[in-house]
Tab-separated table of C-alpha atoms in Angstrom:
chain	number	residue	atom	x	y	z
C	16	MET	CA	20.883	5.552	-42.655
C	17	GLU	CA	18.465	4.930	-45.517
C	18	GLU	CA	17.576	1.387	-46.499
C	19	ILE	CA	20.518	-0.419	-48.101
C	20	THR	CA	19.370	-2.771	-50.836
C	21	ASN	CA	22.682	-4.120	-52.143
C	22	VAL	CA	26.329	-4.421	-51.166
C	23	MET	CA	27.562	-1.745	-53.591
C	24	GLU	CA	25.608	0.996	-51.801
C	25	PHE	CA	27.893	0.778	-48.763
C	26	GLU	CA	30.783	2.196	-50.777
C	27	GLU	CA	29.214	5.637	-51.237
C	28	ILE	CA	28.403	5.841	-47.529
C	29	ALA	CA	32.011	4.914	-46.726
C	30	ARG	CA	33.293	7.516	-49.190
C	31	GLN	CA	31.283	10.216	-47.434
C	32	LYS	CA	32.392	9.159	-43.945
C	33	LEU	CA	36.090	8.467	-44.425
C	34	PRO	CA	38.946	10.926	-44.936
C	35	LYS	CA	39.852	11.031	-48.627
C	36	MET	CA	43.265	9.506	-47.992
C	37	VAL	CA	41.734	6.517	-46.215
C	38	TYR	CA	38.918	5.978	-48.712
C	39	ASP	CA	41.371	6.163	-51.621
C	40	TYR	CA	43.658	3.639	-49.936
C	41	TYR	CA	40.832	1.103	-49.695
C	42	ALA	CA	39.092	1.833	-52.984
C	43	SER	CA	41.840	2.427	-55.524
C	44	GLY	CA	43.837	0.047	-57.683
C	45	ALA	CA	47.171	0.093	-59.484
C	46	GLU	CA	48.068	2.515	-62.296
C	47	ASP	CA	45.252	2.785	-64.888
C	48	GLN	CA	42.963	0.681	-62.680
C	49	TRP	CA	41.916	-1.437	-65.669
C	50	THR	CA	42.016	-4.626	-63.631
C	51	LEU	CA	40.097	-2.942	-60.812
C	52	LYS	CA	37.196	-2.326	-63.188
C	53	GLU	CA	37.642	-5.677	-64.929
C	54	ASN	CA	37.309	-7.568	-61.641
C	55	ARG	CA	33.679	-6.454	-61.690
C	56	ASN	CA	33.010	-6.284	-65.422
C	57	ALA	CA	34.116	-9.864	-66.067
C	58	PHE	CA	31.290	-11.217	-63.934
C	59	SER	CA	28.761	-9.535	-66.247
C	60	ARG	CA	30.031	-11.636	-69.157
C	61	ILE	CA	28.946	-14.851	-67.456
C	62	LEU	CA	25.290	-15.750	-67.896
C	63	PHE	CA	23.069	-18.342	-66.261
C	64	ARG	CA	21.535	-21.533	-67.650
C	65	PRO	CA	18.835	-22.104	-65.019
C	66	ARG	CA	17.060	-25.429	-64.629
C	67	ILE	CA	13.327	-25.443	-63.985
C	68	LEU	CA	10.755	-27.600	-62.192
C	69	VAL	CA	13.138	-28.505	-59.393
C	70	ASP	CA	11.916	-28.663	-55.791
C	71	VAL	CA	13.821	-25.813	-54.128
C	72	SER	CA	11.764	-25.582	-50.952
C	73	ASN	CA	14.841	-26.498	-48.910
C	74	ILE	CA	18.226	-25.048	-49.829
C	75	ASP	CA	21.443	-25.888	-47.992
C	76	LEU	CA	24.270	-23.335	-48.256
C	77	THR	CA	26.659	-25.065	-45.856
C	78	THR	CA	30.040	-26.206	-47.077
C	79	THR	CA	33.366	-27.424	-45.743
C	80	VAL	CA	36.600	-25.440	-46.050
C	81	MET	CA	39.897	-26.976	-44.930
C	82	GLY	CA	37.930	-29.495	-42.892
C	83	PHE	CA	35.751	-26.910	-41.139
C	84	LYS	CA	32.020	-26.716	-41.735
C	85	ILE	CA	30.832	-23.171	-42.386
C	86	SER	CA	27.405	-21.704	-43.038
C	87	MET	CA	28.088	-20.575	-46.591
C	88	PRO	CA	30.948	-20.451	-49.123
C	89	ILE	CA	31.497	-16.721	-48.467
C	90	MET	CA	34.463	-15.769	-46.269
C	91	ILE	CA	36.286	-12.612	-45.264
C	92	ALA	CA	39.552	-11.798	-47.025
C	93	PRO	CA	42.538	-10.250	-45.241
C	94	THR	CA	42.496	-6.459	-45.324
C	95	ALA	CA	45.098	-4.207	-43.733
C	96	MET	CA	44.433	-1.650	-41.027
C	97	LEU	CA	40.680	-1.963	-40.531
C	98	LYS	CA	40.680	0.574	-37.695
C	99	MET	CA	41.125	3.230	-40.351
C	100	ALA	CA	37.600	2.309	-41.430
C	101	HIS	CA	36.072	2.075	-37.958
C	102	PRO	CA	37.409	2.234	-34.379
C	103	ASP	CA	36.309	-1.372	-33.765
C	104	GLY	CA	38.156	-2.531	-36.892
C	105	GLU	CA	39.208	-6.172	-36.714
C	106	TYR	CA	37.192	-6.794	-33.529
C	107	ALA	CA	33.922	-5.937	-35.239
C	108	THR	CA	34.857	-7.931	-38.327
C	109	ALA	CA	35.770	-11.008	-36.292
C	110	ARG	CA	32.531	-10.871	-34.337
C	111	ALA	CA	30.466	-10.434	-37.512
C	112	ALA	CA	32.160	-13.399	-39.197
C	113	SER	CA	31.620	-15.568	-36.150
C	114	ALA	CA	27.948	-14.587	-35.939
C	115	ALA	CA	27.524	-15.489	-39.613
C	116	GLY	CA	29.211	-18.857	-39.106
C	117	THR	CA	31.993	-18.186	-41.573
C	118	ILE	CA	35.763	-17.636	-41.708
C	119	MET	CA	37.657	-14.402	-41.113
C	120	THR	CA	41.215	-14.015	-42.390
C	121	LEU	CA	43.288	-11.648	-40.281
C	122	SER	CA	45.863	-9.534	-42.087
C	123	SER	CA	49.411	-9.473	-40.754
C	124	LEU	CA	49.147	-5.693	-41.288
C	125	ALA	CA	46.138	-5.480	-38.999
C	126	THR	CA	45.565	-2.715	-36.474
C	127	SER	CA	44.674	-5.318	-33.831
C	128	SER	CA	46.924	-8.093	-32.612
C	129	ILE	CA	46.401	-11.789	-33.208
C	130	GLU	CA	45.644	-12.253	-29.518
C	131	GLU	CA	43.174	-9.366	-29.419
C	132	VAL	CA	41.185	-10.778	-32.314
C	133	ALA	CA	41.195	-14.231	-30.732
C	134	SER	CA	39.825	-12.699	-27.529
C	135	THR	CA	36.644	-11.530	-29.288
C	136	GLY	CA	35.205	-15.019	-28.889
C	137	PRO	CA	34.935	-18.316	-30.760
C	138	GLY	CA	35.274	-18.464	-34.512
C	139	ILE	CA	37.156	-20.095	-37.363
C	140	ARG	CA	39.998	-17.783	-38.324
C	141	PHE	CA	42.878	-17.906	-40.790
C	142	PHE	CA	46.018	-15.785	-40.541
C	143	GLN	CA	47.421	-14.020	-43.606
C	144	LEU	CA	51.210	-13.858	-43.689
C	145	TYR	CA	53.717	-11.656	-45.446
C	146	VAL	CA	57.229	-13.058	-45.189
C	147	TYR	CA	59.664	-10.457	-43.920
C	148	LYS	CA	63.381	-10.333	-44.609
C	149	ASP	CA	63.913	-11.436	-41.029
C	150	ARG	CA	62.417	-14.918	-41.131
C	151	ASN	CA	62.212	-14.921	-37.330
C	152	VAL	CA	59.473	-12.299	-37.526
C	153	ALA	CA	57.386	-14.547	-39.790
C	154	ALA	CA	58.080	-17.563	-37.578
C	155	GLN	CA	56.979	-15.673	-34.476
C	156	LEU	CA	53.755	-14.540	-36.164
C	157	VAL	CA	52.978	-18.117	-37.194
C	158	ARG	CA	53.598	-19.417	-33.674
C	159	ARG	CA	51.362	-16.717	-32.208
C	160	ALA	CA	48.599	-17.599	-34.687
C	161	GLU	CA	48.894	-21.261	-33.723
C	162	ARG	CA	48.678	-20.476	-30.007
C	163	ALA	CA	45.676	-18.219	-30.565
C	164	GLY	CA	43.756	-21.022	-32.294
C	165	PHE	CA	43.946	-19.858	-35.902
C	166	LYS	CA	43.284	-22.717	-38.288
C	167	ALA	CA	45.354	-21.972	-41.410
C	168	ILE	CA	48.075	-19.739	-42.804
C	169	VAL	CA	47.310	-17.728	-45.935
C	170	LEU	CA	50.627	-16.853	-47.559
C	171	THR	CA	50.416	-13.818	-49.861
C	172	VAL	CA	52.710	-14.506	-52.821
C	173	ASP	CA	52.035	-11.663	-55.282
C	174	THR	CA	53.832	-8.829	-53.495
C	175	PRO	CA	57.606	-8.991	-54.070
C	176	ARG	CA	57.291	-5.223	-54.442
C	177	LEU	CA	54.425	-2.872	-53.806
C	178	GLY	CA	52.253	-2.045	-56.819
C	179	ARG	CA	52.070	1.538	-58.080
C	180	ARG	CA	48.879	2.907	-56.541
C	181	GLU	CA	48.707	6.441	-57.823
C	182	ALA	CA	45.949	7.598	-55.498
C	183	ASP	CA	48.165	6.680	-52.561
C	184	ILE	CA	51.132	8.448	-54.126
C	185	LYS	CA	49.071	11.632	-54.491
C	186	ASN	CA	47.847	11.392	-50.899
C	187	ARG	CA	51.109	10.236	-49.397
C	188	PHE	CA	51.900	13.259	-47.278
C	189	VAL	CA	48.385	14.598	-46.911
C	190	CYS	CA	46.016	13.460	-44.214
C	191	GLU	CA	43.157	15.827	-44.932
C	192	PRO	CA	40.972	17.333	-42.188
C	193	LEU	CA	38.559	14.784	-40.792
C	194	PRO	CA	34.899	15.107	-41.773
C	195	ARG	CA	32.412	16.613	-39.345
C	196	ARG	CA	30.547	13.330	-39.342
C	197	ILE	CA	33.157	11.853	-37.013
C	198	GLN	CA	31.849	13.129	-33.687
C	199	SER	CA	33.858	11.083	-31.211
C	200	LEU	CA	37.265	12.282	-30.044
C	201	LEU	CA	38.278	8.625	-29.855
C	202	SER	CA	37.412	8.159	-33.519
C	203	ILE	CA	39.506	11.197	-34.427
C	204	CYS	CA	42.494	9.837	-32.492
C	205	VAL	CA	42.167	6.455	-34.186
C	206	GLN	CA	41.957	8.037	-37.626
C	207	LEU	CA	45.028	10.186	-37.014
C	208	LEU	CA	47.023	7.279	-35.637
C	209	ASN	CA	46.196	5.127	-38.589
C	210	CYS	CA	47.068	7.803	-41.122
C	211	ILE	CA	50.517	7.633	-39.535
C	212	LEU	CA	50.470	3.838	-39.814
C	213	LEU	CA	49.504	4.148	-43.467
C	214	TYR	CA	52.439	6.452	-44.105
C	215	CYS	CA	54.765	3.997	-42.359
C	216	ARG	CA	53.484	1.183	-44.559
C	217	PHE	CA	54.585	2.993	-47.696
C	218	ALA	CA	57.757	4.416	-46.193
C	219	LEU	CA	58.954	1.027	-44.951
C	220	PRO	CA	57.851	-1.775	-47.299
C	221	PRO	CA	58.297	-4.892	-45.159
C	222	ILE	CA	58.056	-7.635	-47.745
C	223	ASP	CA	61.031	-9.777	-48.792
C	224	PRO	CA	61.499	-9.622	-52.591
C	225	THR	CA	63.496	-12.886	-52.530
C	226	LEU	CA	60.421	-14.929	-51.534
C	227	SER	CA	60.253	-18.129	-53.601
C	228	TRP	CA	58.869	-21.669	-53.556
C	229	LYS	CA	61.649	-22.750	-51.195
C	230	ASP	CA	60.103	-20.447	-48.592
C	231	VAL	CA	56.829	-22.350	-48.896
C	232	LYS	CA	58.799	-25.476	-48.033
C	233	TRP	CA	60.442	-23.625	-45.141
C	234	LEU	CA	57.056	-22.515	-43.832
C	235	GLN	CA	55.887	-26.126	-43.860
C	236	THR	CA	58.780	-27.022	-41.550
C	237	ILE	CA	57.757	-24.536	-38.863
C	238	THR	CA	53.998	-25.170	-38.695
C	239	LEU	CA	51.514	-27.997	-38.931
C	240	LEU	CA	48.776	-25.591	-39.983
C	241	PRO	CA	47.584	-25.932	-43.570
C	242	ILE	CA	49.129	-23.344	-45.902
C	243	LEU	CA	47.141	-21.650	-48.650
C	244	VAL	CA	48.875	-19.488	-51.244
C	245	LYS	CA	47.068	-16.282	-52.197
C	246	GLY	CA	47.862	-14.541	-55.473
C	247	VAL	CA	47.857	-17.345	-58.059
C	248	LEU	CA	46.586	-16.422	-61.545
C	249	THR	CA	48.085	-19.030	-63.902
C	250	ALA	CA	47.994	-22.759	-64.501
C	251	GLU	CA	51.787	-22.919	-64.294
C	252	ASP	CA	51.846	-21.515	-60.769
C	253	ALA	CA	48.861	-23.604	-59.723
C	254	LYS	CA	50.766	-26.763	-60.717
C	255	LEU	CA	53.846	-25.576	-58.812
C	256	ALA	CA	51.704	-24.858	-55.774
C	257	VAL	CA	50.335	-28.387	-55.810
C	258	GLN	CA	53.821	-29.845	-56.342
C	259	ASN	CA	55.068	-27.866	-53.350
C	260	GLY	CA	52.418	-29.285	-51.079
C	261	VAL	CA	50.134	-26.341	-50.419
C	262	ALA	CA	46.759	-27.112	-48.889
C	263	GLY	CA	44.810	-24.641	-51.002
C	264	ILE	CA	45.023	-21.927	-53.657
C	265	ILE	CA	43.398	-18.505	-53.622
C	266	VAL	CA	43.021	-16.959	-57.060
C	267	SER	CA	43.662	-13.276	-56.414
C	268	ASN	CA	45.128	-10.199	-58.080
C	269	HIS	CA	45.435	-8.414	-54.727
C	270	GLY	CA	42.290	-6.405	-55.314
C	271	ALA	CA	43.835	-5.093	-58.553
C	272	ARG	CA	46.393	-3.231	-56.427
C	273	GLN	CA	49.586	-4.848	-57.716
C	274	LEU	CA	50.086	-5.442	-61.470
C	275	ASP	CA	47.535	-3.697	-63.664
C	276	TYR	CA	46.247	-5.435	-66.812
C	277	VAL	CA	46.214	-8.890	-65.293
C	278	PRO	CA	42.972	-10.802	-65.818
C	279	ALA	CA	40.036	-10.492	-63.506
C	280	THR	CA	40.100	-13.234	-60.896
C	281	ILE	CA	36.905	-14.797	-62.269
C	282	THR	CA	38.573	-14.939	-65.704
C	283	ALA	CA	41.686	-16.640	-64.313
C	284	LEU	CA	39.751	-18.995	-62.050
C	285	GLU	CA	38.923	-21.793	-64.464
C	286	GLU	CA	42.507	-22.106	-65.714
C	287	VAL	CA	43.740	-22.508	-62.148
C	288	VAL	CA	40.977	-24.953	-61.212
C	289	LYS	CA	41.813	-27.189	-64.182
C	290	ALA	CA	45.525	-27.113	-63.366
C	291	ALA	CA	44.877	-28.060	-59.720
C	292	GLU	CA	43.063	-31.182	-60.952
C	293	GLY	CA	41.030	-31.457	-57.770
C	294	ARG	CA	44.109	-32.130	-55.648
C	295	VAL	CA	43.606	-28.979	-53.562
C	296	PRO	CA	40.651	-26.625	-53.159
C	297	VAL	CA	40.723	-23.405	-55.167
C	298	PHE	CA	39.110	-20.212	-53.880
C	299	LEU	CA	38.366	-16.869	-55.524
C	300	ASP	CA	39.129	-13.432	-54.091
C	301	GLY	CA	38.275	-10.269	-55.984
C	302	GLY	CA	35.303	-8.456	-57.470
C	303	VAL	CA	32.506	-10.265	-55.613
C	304	ARG	CA	29.601	-7.909	-54.921
C	305	ARG	CA	26.546	-10.093	-55.515
C	306	GLY	CA	25.280	-13.533	-54.607
C	307	THR	CA	25.141	-14.130	-58.348
C	308	ASP	CA	28.919	-13.560	-58.424
C	309	VAL	CA	29.378	-16.214	-55.749
C	310	PHE	CA	27.262	-18.684	-57.733
C	311	LYS	CA	29.282	-18.019	-60.892
C	312	ALA	CA	32.565	-18.618	-59.070
C	313	LEU	CA	31.267	-21.873	-57.607
C	314	ALA	CA	30.022	-22.958	-61.029
C	315	MET	CA	33.514	-22.401	-62.422
C	316	GLY	CA	35.041	-24.655	-59.810
C	317	ALA	CA	35.782	-22.454	-56.802
C	318	SER	CA	35.298	-24.041	-53.383
C	319	GLY	CA	34.341	-20.651	-51.972
C	320	VAL	CA	34.970	-16.927	-52.248
C	321	PHE	CA	36.625	-14.280	-50.093
C	322	ILE	CA	35.350	-10.702	-49.912
C	323	GLY	CA	37.455	-7.663	-48.997
C	324	ARG	CA	36.195	-4.212	-49.988
C	325	PRO	CA	32.533	-4.993	-49.198
C	326	VAL	CA	33.623	-5.709	-45.633
C	327	VAL	CA	35.712	-2.531	-45.383
C	328	PHE	CA	32.996	-0.262	-46.755
C	329	SER	CA	30.220	-1.780	-44.650
C	330	LEU	CA	32.478	-1.556	-41.587
C	331	ALA	CA	33.062	2.136	-42.276
C	332	ALA	CA	29.355	2.692	-42.805
C	333	ASP	CA	27.965	0.913	-39.761
C	334	GLY	CA	30.605	-0.997	-37.821
C	335	GLU	CA	29.883	-4.600	-36.882
C	336	ALA	CA	26.230	-4.252	-37.894
C	337	GLY	CA	27.316	-3.216	-41.378
C	338	VAL	CA	29.572	-6.241	-41.815
C	339	ARG	CA	26.844	-8.543	-40.550
C	340	LYS	CA	24.437	-7.009	-43.063
C	341	VAL	CA	26.835	-7.486	-45.983
C	342	LEU	CA	27.343	-11.147	-45.119
C	343	GLN	CA	23.603	-11.674	-44.738
C	344	MET	CA	22.812	-9.882	-48.012
C	345	LEU	CA	25.290	-11.983	-49.965
C	346	ARG	CA	23.962	-15.125	-48.321
C	347	ASP	CA	20.352	-14.235	-49.186
C	348	GLU	CA	21.277	-13.383	-52.777
C	349	LEU	CA	23.197	-16.645	-53.198
C	350	GLU	CA	20.263	-18.615	-51.828
C	351	LEU	CA	17.883	-16.878	-54.241
C	352	THR	CA	20.221	-17.491	-57.190
C	353	MET	CA	20.425	-21.176	-56.273
C	354	ALA	CA	16.642	-21.440	-56.066
C	355	LEU	CA	16.121	-19.741	-59.424
C	356	SER	CA	18.813	-21.935	-60.993
C	357	GLY	CA	17.371	-25.185	-59.655
C	358	CYS	CA	20.102	-25.983	-57.108
C	359	THR	CA	19.371	-27.121	-53.552
C	360	SER	CA	22.955	-27.483	-52.322
C	361	ILE	CA	26.404	-26.107	-53.077
C	362	GLU	CA	27.401	-29.473	-54.543
C	363	GLU	CA	24.668	-29.215	-57.180
C	364	ILE	CA	26.125	-26.033	-58.695
C	365	THR	CA	28.024	-27.058	-61.846
C	366	ARG	CA	29.634	-25.591	-64.936
C	367	ASN	CA	26.464	-26.462	-66.844
C	368	HIS	CA	24.617	-23.748	-64.914
C	369	ILE	CA	26.541	-20.936	-66.632
C	370	ILE	CA	27.736	-19.890	-70.051
C	371	THR	CA	30.529	-17.411	-70.783
C	372	ASP	CA	31.416	-15.307	-73.798
C	373	TRP	CA	34.538	-17.442	-74.236
C	374	ASP	CA	32.710	-20.772	-74.314
C	375	PRO	CA	32.464	-22.574	-77.672
C	376	PRO	CA	28.944	-22.588	-79.174
C	377	ARG	CA	26.739	-25.274	-77.702
C	378	SER	CA	25.428	-27.885	-80.140
C	379	LEU	CA	21.735	-28.483	-79.857
C	380	PRO	CA	20.537	-32.100	-79.588
C	381	SER	CA	19.139	-33.429	-82.842
C	382	SER	CA	15.385	-34.033	-82.836
C	383	ARG	CA	13.468	-36.787	-84.563
C	384	LEU	CA	10.568	-36.000	-86.832
């Protein structure tokens, strides 16, 4: 593999390695895919206001999330069926997150069990939950996550129905011949099995469309783990989340895979942060591909970011080593951005370090003659 210089380059390698159906599942968004593109484009409309002549010889990237100290404010988002990307799937991802000293969130639509991921070794892990029509299924998943040492529940709240993902509709009944690059018979078996799993996901949508705030209250009665809600985009819902006692909010548009023409997550972030009023931490999920993106999210009030597709594509490209490299690249880029902006710790990153195209014009201080 030639030298990879940035996170985006993993996507092309993944596209070449994966069956078209699998790559499209990971890469595509809903309908016109406007929000998919906007999740990235919106970051480019935020510029820096760097401070100079600051001693940046020592930079501390550590932070605390839900009471747990991690090495950097970059965590792994829940992504379904990672063994479609690589035979080691969730195992490799869990090990890479642990090695990087950060948090992995395991999807409830994973291709490895809660217990299998826990068996990979120590690490801080969250469990993402879809609530099924049979509440006993959700309750059992939560209890298993608790027993396995997971530290929080991430409740996905933006999926009462599955978004219209046209690439998946086109590919629905076609699992195209596997590329010659996949040499191992085991890899072929895994890919075929997971194409079947992918079909089952769309044939049998498991999510309960009646999910409401009362179910957040119900979830609080069956677990002592902190509950974060993932999929908040508005101030109104952020206030309701706080009122209903959630422990954290993840600003997310589901990777632009649900409702098209919603704002980019970085665009929605500040509204949600202001509505939360510091009562709970707010995180960003969606569109992060650079350390500069992480810095911008932190400057706008996020307590950290979650990354999804960069993990999937790097996993497909090079397994655990690929995921480790993505995490290290984002860490190095964030550290460089902090140094060039005059920040020596995460706490020093403020709104004054950025300017957006929706900010009012700044008034210059008057000078004396």
